[in-house]
Amino acid sequence: MGEQLYQRVALIGLGLIASSMAHAMRRAGMTCEIVGTARSAETRATAEELGFCDRVAATAAEAVKDADLVVLAIPVGAMEAIAKEIASNLTPGATVTDVGSVKKAVIEAVAPHLPKDVHFIPGHPLAGTEHSGPRAGFAELFDNRWNILVPDEKTDPGALERLTRYWQALGANVDTMDPDHHDLVLAVTSHAPHLIAYTMVGVADDLRRVTDSEVIKYSAAGFRDFTRIAASDPIMWRDVFLTNKDATLEILGRFTEELFALQRAIRTGNGEQLFDYFTRTRAIRRGIIEAGQDTDAPDFGRQGKKS
Ligand code: NAP
């Protein structure tokens, strides 16, 4: 039986991340009560049908009652309204965390509304797929993935320790960062790459009209990988770019400069520059595989694995 870290966990939002957390809690043998809620009656009914929660509440305010862990697993743009809604129903001493992909904006949106006697410890599991909704979840999503917790100097060490052990029980490795650093690192590793993928697929779609679907028919591995990323949830990613504006624009500025440099190397026939650049980037891929964050399979390790 798993360690009893919390008695009642409230999942606000019942999409990919929350449903995966529920499955992973069960896999870990946690016996806590899982109470979930989502915005639409349809999602709540699906969660009831799938049975990964013990109870599905009609509202967030109702779901958090008597919970000692509250997880905000909703789009970043919805965090403030939910924080306001749940504030007066939170139990003193409870921990409130989130899984949002941006940290500074979530802290600004949520922290001012929470009572002083709850522990707010923001977080972000670096695990996901292009699928969303309550049916998309699976217990292995967080295995060997990083979960970044964002405590501040006033965070209660006991509450942080408990939340760390909870995420470790769900299969994740846990690290801590400050919010600005988190947002910059994620702009490089996730947010800018998503925007580039969205753009590339958009360009191909424009071209498709010219070439009459050859882009789809002959799509090669590079383009197919872009389409997988560009199939990600539009609401989630809209909110990421609206709320991680500064860091994303900084990285896109650098990206554009590098792109121009490579464009120039192609125009001037500078093969040495291209070769050296591609040799350097190849080493990054090797580093990711050595760190156990992907596999060396020709399909990028995605076959039979959802992330
Ligand atoms: P998801 O599968 O789309 O689920 C989102 C959930 O939030 C749904 O249950 C939805 O309810 C609910 N919701 C949406 N808008 C709401 C609102 N205005 N008020 C209340 N509830 C609302 O999303 P997800 O992938 O689990 O993402 C959840 C959070 O995790 C996001 O902040 C995202 O940035 C973060 N995250 C995502 C990934 C990823 O790859 N997907 C990875 C790491 C972190 P309905 O279904 O009823 O609309």
Short mmCIF file of C-alpha atoms and ligand atoms in Angstrom, two decimals:
data_model
loop_
_atom_site.label_atom_id
_atom_site.label_comp_id
_atom_site.label_asym_id
_atom_site.label_seq_id
_atom_site.Cartn_x
_atom_site.Cartn_y
_atom_site.Cartn_z
CA MET A 1 0.00 0.00 0.00
CA GLY A 2 1.27 3.48 -0.86
CA GLU A 3 2.31 6.09 1.69
CA GLN A 4 -0.73 8.01 3.00
CA LEU A 5 0.39 11.56 2.22
CA TYR A 6 -3.04 13.18 1.86
CA GLN A 7 -6.53 12.14 2.96
CA ARG A 8 -8.54 13.88 0.24
CA VAL A 9 -7.20 15.17 -3.07
CA ALA A 10 -9.33 17.58 -5.13
CA LEU A 11 -8.60 17.66 -8.86
CA ILE A 12 -9.91 20.84 -10.46
CA GLY A 13 -10.09 20.11 -14.17
CA LEU A 14 -10.35 16.52 -15.39
CA GLY A 15 -8.29 16.50 -18.56
CA LEU A 16 -5.10 14.73 -19.60
CA ILE A 17 -3.02 15.82 -16.61
CA ALA A 18 -5.62 15.40 -13.85
CA SER A 19 -6.88 12.05 -15.10
CA SER A 20 -3.27 10.81 -15.41
CA MET A 21 -2.65 11.94 -11.81
CA ALA A 22 -5.70 9.97 -10.64
CA HIS A 23 -4.55 6.83 -12.50
CA ALA A 24 -1.00 7.26 -11.12
CA MET A 25 -2.35 7.72 -7.56
CA ARG A 26 -4.25 4.46 -7.85
CA ARG A 27 -1.21 2.70 -9.31
CA ALA A 28 0.84 3.97 -6.35
CA GLY A 29 -1.71 2.40 -4.01
CA MET A 30 -2.76 5.72 -2.46
CA THR A 31 -5.99 5.23 -0.55
CA CYS A 32 -6.91 8.91 -0.33
CA GLU A 33 -10.31 10.02 -1.58
CA ILE A 34 -10.07 11.59 -5.03
CA VAL A 35 -12.69 14.26 -5.71
CA GLY A 36 -12.76 15.77 -9.19
CA THR A 37 -14.60 18.47 -11.04
CA ALA A 38 -14.61 19.99 -14.52
CA ARG A 39 -16.30 22.89 -16.19
CA SER A 40 -18.70 20.95 -18.43
CA ALA A 41 -21.32 18.41 -17.48
CA GLU A 42 -20.02 16.27 -20.35
CA THR A 43 -16.50 15.98 -18.92
CA ARG A 44 -17.87 15.32 -15.44
CA ALA A 45 -20.09 12.54 -16.85
CA THR A 46 -17.14 11.00 -18.71
CA ALA A 47 -15.07 11.04 -15.50
CA GLU A 48 -17.94 9.33 -13.65
CA GLU A 49 -18.14 6.71 -16.38
CA LEU A 50 -14.37 6.06 -16.35
CA GLY A 51 -14.36 5.95 -12.54
CA PHE A 52 -10.91 7.38 -11.84
CA CYS A 53 -12.37 9.68 -9.15
CA ASP A 54 -14.18 8.48 -6.04
CA ARG A 55 -16.57 11.39 -6.40
CA VAL A 56 -17.28 14.01 -9.06
CA ALA A 57 -18.46 17.37 -7.70
CA ALA A 58 -20.57 19.85 -9.65
CA THR A 59 -18.38 22.86 -8.86
CA ALA A 60 -14.80 23.63 -7.90
CA ALA A 61 -15.99 25.32 -4.70
CA GLU A 62 -17.70 22.10 -3.66
CA ALA A 63 -14.81 19.85 -4.74
CA VAL A 64 -12.20 21.52 -2.50
CA LYS A 65 -14.21 21.13 0.74
CA ASP A 66 -12.14 19.23 3.33
CA ALA A 67 -9.41 18.46 0.77
CA ASP A 68 -5.85 18.58 2.12
CA LEU A 69 -4.42 18.71 -1.42
CA VAL A 70 -6.01 20.80 -4.18
CA VAL A 71 -4.61 20.53 -7.71
CA LEU A 72 -5.51 23.17 -10.30
CA ALA A 73 -5.29 21.24 -13.58
CA ILE A 74 -7.01 23.75 -15.86
CA PRO A 75 -5.74 26.06 -18.61
CA VAL A 76 -3.52 28.87 -17.33
CA GLY A 77 -6.08 31.50 -18.37
CA ALA A 78 -8.74 29.91 -16.13
CA MET A 79 -6.62 29.88 -12.93
CA GLU A 80 -7.64 33.26 -11.51
CA ALA A 81 -11.38 32.71 -11.71
CA ILE A 82 -11.05 29.27 -10.10
CA ALA A 83 -8.77 30.61 -7.33
CA LYS A 84 -11.45 33.20 -6.49
CA GLU A 85 -14.16 30.56 -6.56
CA ILE A 86 -12.46 28.10 -4.21
CA ALA A 87 -10.74 30.53 -1.79
CA SER A 88 -13.38 30.65 0.94
CA ASN A 89 -13.91 26.85 0.92
CA LEU A 90 -10.25 25.84 1.39
CA THR A 91 -9.33 24.03 4.59
CA PRO A 92 -6.71 25.73 6.80
CA GLY A 93 -3.36 23.93 6.39
CA ALA A 94 -4.30 22.48 2.97
CA THR A 95 -1.79 22.53 0.12
CA VAL A 96 -2.85 24.12 -3.15
CA THR A 97 -0.75 23.36 -6.22
CA ASP A 98 -1.20 23.66 -9.97
CA VAL A 99 0.18 21.98 -13.07
CA GLY A 100 0.16 25.00 -15.41
CA SER A 101 2.83 25.27 -18.09
CA VAL A 102 3.71 28.87 -17.11
CA LYS A 103 4.62 29.79 -13.56
CA LYS A 104 4.99 33.54 -13.06
CA ALA A 105 1.56 34.38 -14.50
CA VAL A 106 -0.13 31.58 -12.53
CA ILE A 107 1.40 32.81 -9.28
CA GLU A 108 0.24 36.36 -10.02
CA ALA A 109 -3.24 35.10 -10.87
CA VAL A 110 -3.72 32.69 -7.96
CA ALA A 111 -1.65 33.77 -4.92
CA PRO A 112 -3.49 37.05 -4.13
CA HIS A 113 -6.82 35.24 -3.80
CA LEU A 114 -5.79 32.40 -1.48
CA PRO A 115 -6.17 32.65 2.30
CA LYS A 116 -2.93 32.98 4.27
CA ASP A 117 -3.45 29.70 6.11
CA VAL A 118 -3.07 27.43 3.04
CA HIS A 119 0.24 26.40 1.47
CA PHE A 120 0.40 27.46 -2.18
CA ILE A 121 3.19 25.56 -3.95
CA PRO A 122 3.00 26.01 -7.74
CA GLY A 123 4.20 23.17 -9.95
CA HIS A 124 4.61 21.98 -13.52
CA PRO A 125 5.01 18.35 -14.57
CA LEU A 126 7.12 18.26 -17.73
CA ALA A 127 5.01 15.49 -19.18
CA GLY A 128 2.25 15.60 -21.71
CA THR A 129 0.93 14.46 -25.03
CA GLU A 130 -0.97 16.15 -27.84
CA HIS A 131 -4.16 14.51 -26.55
CA SER A 132 -6.53 16.15 -24.11
CA GLY A 133 -9.61 15.40 -22.06
CA PRO A 134 -10.48 12.79 -19.40
CA ARG A 135 -10.04 9.82 -21.74
CA ALA A 136 -6.46 10.80 -22.59
CA GLY A 137 -4.98 10.07 -19.14
CA PHE A 138 -2.74 7.12 -18.29
CA ALA A 139 -0.85 6.11 -15.14
CA GLU A 140 2.63 6.14 -16.69
CA LEU A 141 2.54 9.75 -17.94
CA PHE A 142 4.84 11.10 -15.21
CA ASP A 143 7.27 8.17 -15.03
CA ASN A 144 10.85 9.43 -15.05
CA ARG A 145 9.66 12.92 -16.09
CA TRP A 146 10.59 16.04 -14.18
CA ASN A 147 8.09 17.86 -12.07
CA ILE A 148 9.22 21.39 -11.29
CA LEU A 149 7.95 22.82 -8.00
CA VAL A 150 8.18 26.56 -7.47
CA PRO A 151 8.34 27.31 -3.73
CA ASP A 152 9.38 30.71 -2.36
CA GLU A 153 11.29 31.68 0.77
CA LYS A 154 8.09 31.55 2.87
CA THR A 155 7.05 28.04 1.75
CA ASP A 156 6.56 25.63 4.62
CA PRO A 157 9.32 22.96 4.35
CA GLY A 158 7.00 20.21 5.63
CA ALA A 159 4.34 20.99 2.99
CA LEU A 160 7.01 21.07 0.26
CA GLU A 161 8.44 17.76 1.43
CA ARG A 162 4.99 16.14 1.38
CA LEU A 163 4.19 17.42 -2.12
CA THR A 164 7.62 16.25 -3.33
CA ARG A 165 7.00 12.75 -1.98
CA TYR A 166 3.54 12.75 -3.58
CA TRP A 167 4.94 13.50 -7.06
CA GLN A 168 7.70 10.96 -6.57
CA ALA A 169 5.02 8.35 -5.77
CA LEU A 170 3.37 9.28 -9.09
CA GLY A 171 6.64 8.35 -10.83
CA ALA A 172 8.18 11.81 -11.32
CA ASN A 173 11.55 13.25 -10.44
CA VAL A 174 11.15 16.51 -8.55
CA ASP A 175 13.21 19.68 -8.82
CA THR A 176 12.65 23.26 -7.67
CA MET A 177 13.13 26.52 -9.60
CA ASP A 178 12.18 30.15 -9.29
CA PRO A 179 9.32 31.24 -11.57
CA ASP A 180 11.34 33.45 -13.95
CA HIS A 181 13.91 30.75 -14.51
CA HIS A 182 11.19 28.16 -15.08
CA ASP A 183 9.47 30.34 -17.68
CA LEU A 184 12.71 31.00 -19.57
CA VAL A 185 13.79 27.34 -19.57
CA LEU A 186 10.35 26.25 -20.77
CA ALA A 187 10.29 28.95 -23.45
CA VAL A 188 13.42 27.27 -24.88
CA THR A 189 12.49 23.65 -24.39
CA SER A 190 8.75 23.71 -25.04
CA HIS A 191 6.99 26.98 -25.83
CA ALA A 192 9.11 28.29 -28.74
CA PRO A 193 9.39 24.78 -30.31
CA HIS A 194 5.60 24.51 -30.24
CA LEU A 195 5.22 27.87 -31.97
CA ILE A 196 7.75 26.86 -34.60
CA ALA A 197 5.88 23.60 -35.18
CA TYR A 198 2.55 25.44 -35.46
CA THR A 199 4.14 27.79 -38.00
CA MET A 200 5.72 25.03 -40.08
CA VAL A 201 2.45 23.11 -40.28
CA GLY A 202 0.64 26.34 -41.19
CA VAL A 203 3.14 26.99 -43.99
CA ALA A 204 2.70 23.44 -45.28
CA ASP A 205 -1.07 23.83 -45.14
CA ASP A 206 -0.82 26.97 -47.30
CA LEU A 207 1.40 25.04 -49.70
CA ARG A 208 -0.97 22.08 -49.74
CA ARG A 209 -3.50 24.25 -51.49
CA VAL A 210 -0.90 24.73 -54.21
CA THR A 211 0.37 21.17 -54.46
CA ASP A 212 -3.00 19.47 -53.98
CA SER A 213 -2.32 17.42 -50.85
CA GLU A 214 1.16 16.15 -51.77
CA VAL A 215 2.33 17.57 -48.44
CA ILE A 216 0.10 15.08 -46.64
CA LYS A 217 0.69 12.17 -49.00
CA TYR A 218 4.48 12.33 -48.94
CA SER A 219 4.87 13.74 -45.43
CA ALA A 220 8.30 12.73 -44.17
CA ALA A 221 9.39 12.15 -40.59
CA GLY A 222 10.38 15.77 -39.98
CA PHE A 223 7.02 17.17 -40.98
CA ARG A 224 5.08 14.38 -39.26
CA ASP A 225 6.82 15.25 -35.99
CA PHE A 226 5.83 18.87 -36.41
CA THR A 227 2.21 17.88 -37.02
CA ARG A 228 2.14 15.83 -33.83
CA ILE A 229 3.25 18.84 -31.80
CA ALA A 230 0.96 21.19 -33.74
CA ALA A 231 -2.04 18.99 -32.89
CA SER A 232 -1.76 20.09 -29.24
CA ASP A 233 -4.70 21.70 -27.48
CA PRO A 234 -5.39 25.19 -28.92
CA ILE A 235 -6.74 26.66 -25.66
CA MET A 236 -3.81 25.47 -23.58
CA TRP A 237 -1.26 26.81 -26.06
CA ARG A 238 -3.04 30.10 -26.63
CA ASP A 239 -2.85 30.66 -22.87
CA VAL A 240 0.83 29.65 -22.71
CA PHE A 241 1.83 32.28 -25.27
CA LEU A 242 -0.39 34.97 -23.77
CA THR A 243 1.10 34.40 -20.32
CA ASN A 244 4.74 33.59 -21.07
CA LYS A 245 5.10 36.49 -23.44
CA ASP A 246 8.47 37.97 -22.44
CA ALA A 247 10.45 34.73 -22.29
CA THR A 248 8.90 33.39 -25.50
CA LEU A 249 9.60 36.63 -27.40
CA GLU A 250 13.20 36.62 -26.12
CA ILE A 251 13.77 33.08 -27.39
CA LEU A 252 11.97 33.73 -30.70
CA GLY A 253 14.23 36.77 -31.22
CA ARG A 254 17.30 34.58 -30.80
CA PHE A 255 15.74 31.90 -33.01
CA THR A 256 15.12 34.41 -35.79
CA GLU A 257 18.74 35.60 -35.68
CA GLU A 258 20.04 32.03 -35.94
CA LEU A 259 17.59 31.27 -38.75
CA PHE A 260 18.84 34.28 -40.70
CA ALA A 261 22.44 33.14 -40.16
CA LEU A 262 21.61 29.67 -41.52
CA GLN A 263 19.62 31.19 -44.37
CA ARG A 264 22.69 33.22 -45.27
CA ALA A 265 24.93 30.14 -45.06
CA ILE A 266 22.61 28.38 -47.54
CA ARG A 267 22.53 31.39 -49.86
CA THR A 268 26.33 31.78 -49.84
CA GLY A 269 26.95 28.03 -50.05
CA ASN A 270 28.78 27.93 -46.70
CA GLY A 271 28.70 24.15 -46.19
CA GLU A 272 31.23 24.27 -43.37
CA GLN A 273 28.98 26.52 -41.29
CA LEU A 274 25.97 24.25 -41.87
CA PHE A 275 27.98 21.10 -41.09
CA ASP A 276 29.41 22.57 -37.87
CA TYR A 277 25.97 23.77 -36.76
CA PHE A 278 24.31 20.42 -37.38
CA THR A 279 27.16 18.59 -35.63
CA ARG A 280 26.68 20.75 -32.53
CA THR A 281 22.90 20.16 -32.48
CA ARG A 282 23.31 16.42 -32.95
CA ALA A 283 25.19 16.29 -29.64
CA ILE A 284 22.16 17.79 -27.85
CA ARG A 285 20.01 14.88 -29.03
CA ARG A 286 22.61 12.43 -27.72
CA GLY A 287 22.54 14.21 -24.35
CA ILE A 288 18.74 13.88 -24.10
CA ILE A 289 18.92 10.14 -24.83
CA GLU A 290 21.74 9.67 -22.30
CA ALA A 291 19.66 11.52 -19.69
CA GLY A 292 16.87 8.94 -20.24
CA GLN A 293 14.39 11.57 -21.52
CA ASP A 294 13.85 9.83 -24.89
CA THR A 295 14.92 6.67 -26.69
CA ASP A 296 17.10 6.16 -29.72
CA ALA A 297 14.42 4.38 -31.78
CA PRO A 298 14.05 5.63 -35.36
CA ASP A 299 10.45 6.68 -34.60
CA PHE A 300 11.77 8.89 -31.80
CA GLY A 301 10.62 6.28 -29.29
CA ARG A 302 6.97 7.13 -29.75
CA GLN A 303 5.60 3.80 -30.91
CA GLY A 304 3.63 2.15 -28.14
CA LYS A 305 4.25 5.14 -25.91
CA LYS A 306 1.87 8.06 -25.69
CA SER A 307 4.29 10.87 -24.85
P1 NAP B 1 -7.15 19.30 -20.90
O1 NAP B 1 -6.96 17.85 -21.14
O2 NAP B 1 -7.62 20.17 -22.02
O3 NAP B 1 -8.14 19.50 -19.65
C1 NAP B 1 -8.44 20.77 -19.13
C2 NAP B 1 -9.49 20.65 -18.04
O4 NAP B 1 -9.74 21.98 -17.53
C3 NAP B 1 -10.82 20.11 -18.53
O5 NAP B 1 -11.37 19.25 -17.57
C4 NAP B 1 -11.68 21.37 -18.67
O6 NAP B 1 -13.03 21.12 -18.43
C5 NAP B 1 -11.14 22.24 -17.55
N1 NAP B 1 -11.38 23.66 -17.86
C6 NAP B 1 -11.09 24.31 -19.01
N2 NAP B 1 -11.41 25.61 -18.93
C7 NAP B 1 -11.93 25.79 -17.71
C8 NAP B 1 -12.47 26.90 -17.05
N3 NAP B 1 -12.54 28.11 -17.63
N4 NAP B 1 -12.91 26.74 -15.78
C9 NAP B 1 -12.85 25.50 -15.20
N5 NAP B 1 -12.35 24.39 -15.79
C10 NAP B 1 -11.90 24.55 -17.02
O7 NAP B 1 -5.82 19.99 -20.36
P2 NAP B 1 -4.50 19.36 -19.73
O8 NAP B 1 -3.60 18.93 -20.84
O9 NAP B 1 -4.85 18.40 -18.65
O10 NAP B 1 -3.84 20.69 -19.14
C11 NAP B 1 -4.17 21.19 -17.87
C12 NAP B 1 -3.06 22.12 -17.40
O11 NAP B 1 -1.85 21.38 -17.42
C13 NAP B 1 -2.84 23.34 -18.28
O12 NAP B 1 -2.60 24.46 -17.45
C14 NAP B 1 -1.59 23.01 -19.06
O13 NAP B 1 -0.83 24.18 -19.32
C15 NAP B 1 -0.86 22.08 -18.11
N6 NAP B 1 0.03 21.09 -18.74
C16 NAP B 1 -0.35 20.46 -19.89
C17 NAP B 1 0.52 19.54 -20.49
C18 NAP B 1 0.13 18.85 -21.78
O14 NAP B 1 1.00 18.44 -22.54
N7 NAP B 1 -1.12 18.69 -22.08
C19 NAP B 1 1.74 19.25 -19.88
C20 NAP B 1 2.07 19.86 -18.67
C21 NAP B 1 1.20 20.80 -18.11
P3 NAP B 1 -14.02 20.77 -19.66
O15 NAP B 1 -13.51 19.51 -20.27
O16 NAP B 1 -15.30 20.61 -18.99
O17 NAP B 1 -13.94 21.94 -20.60
#
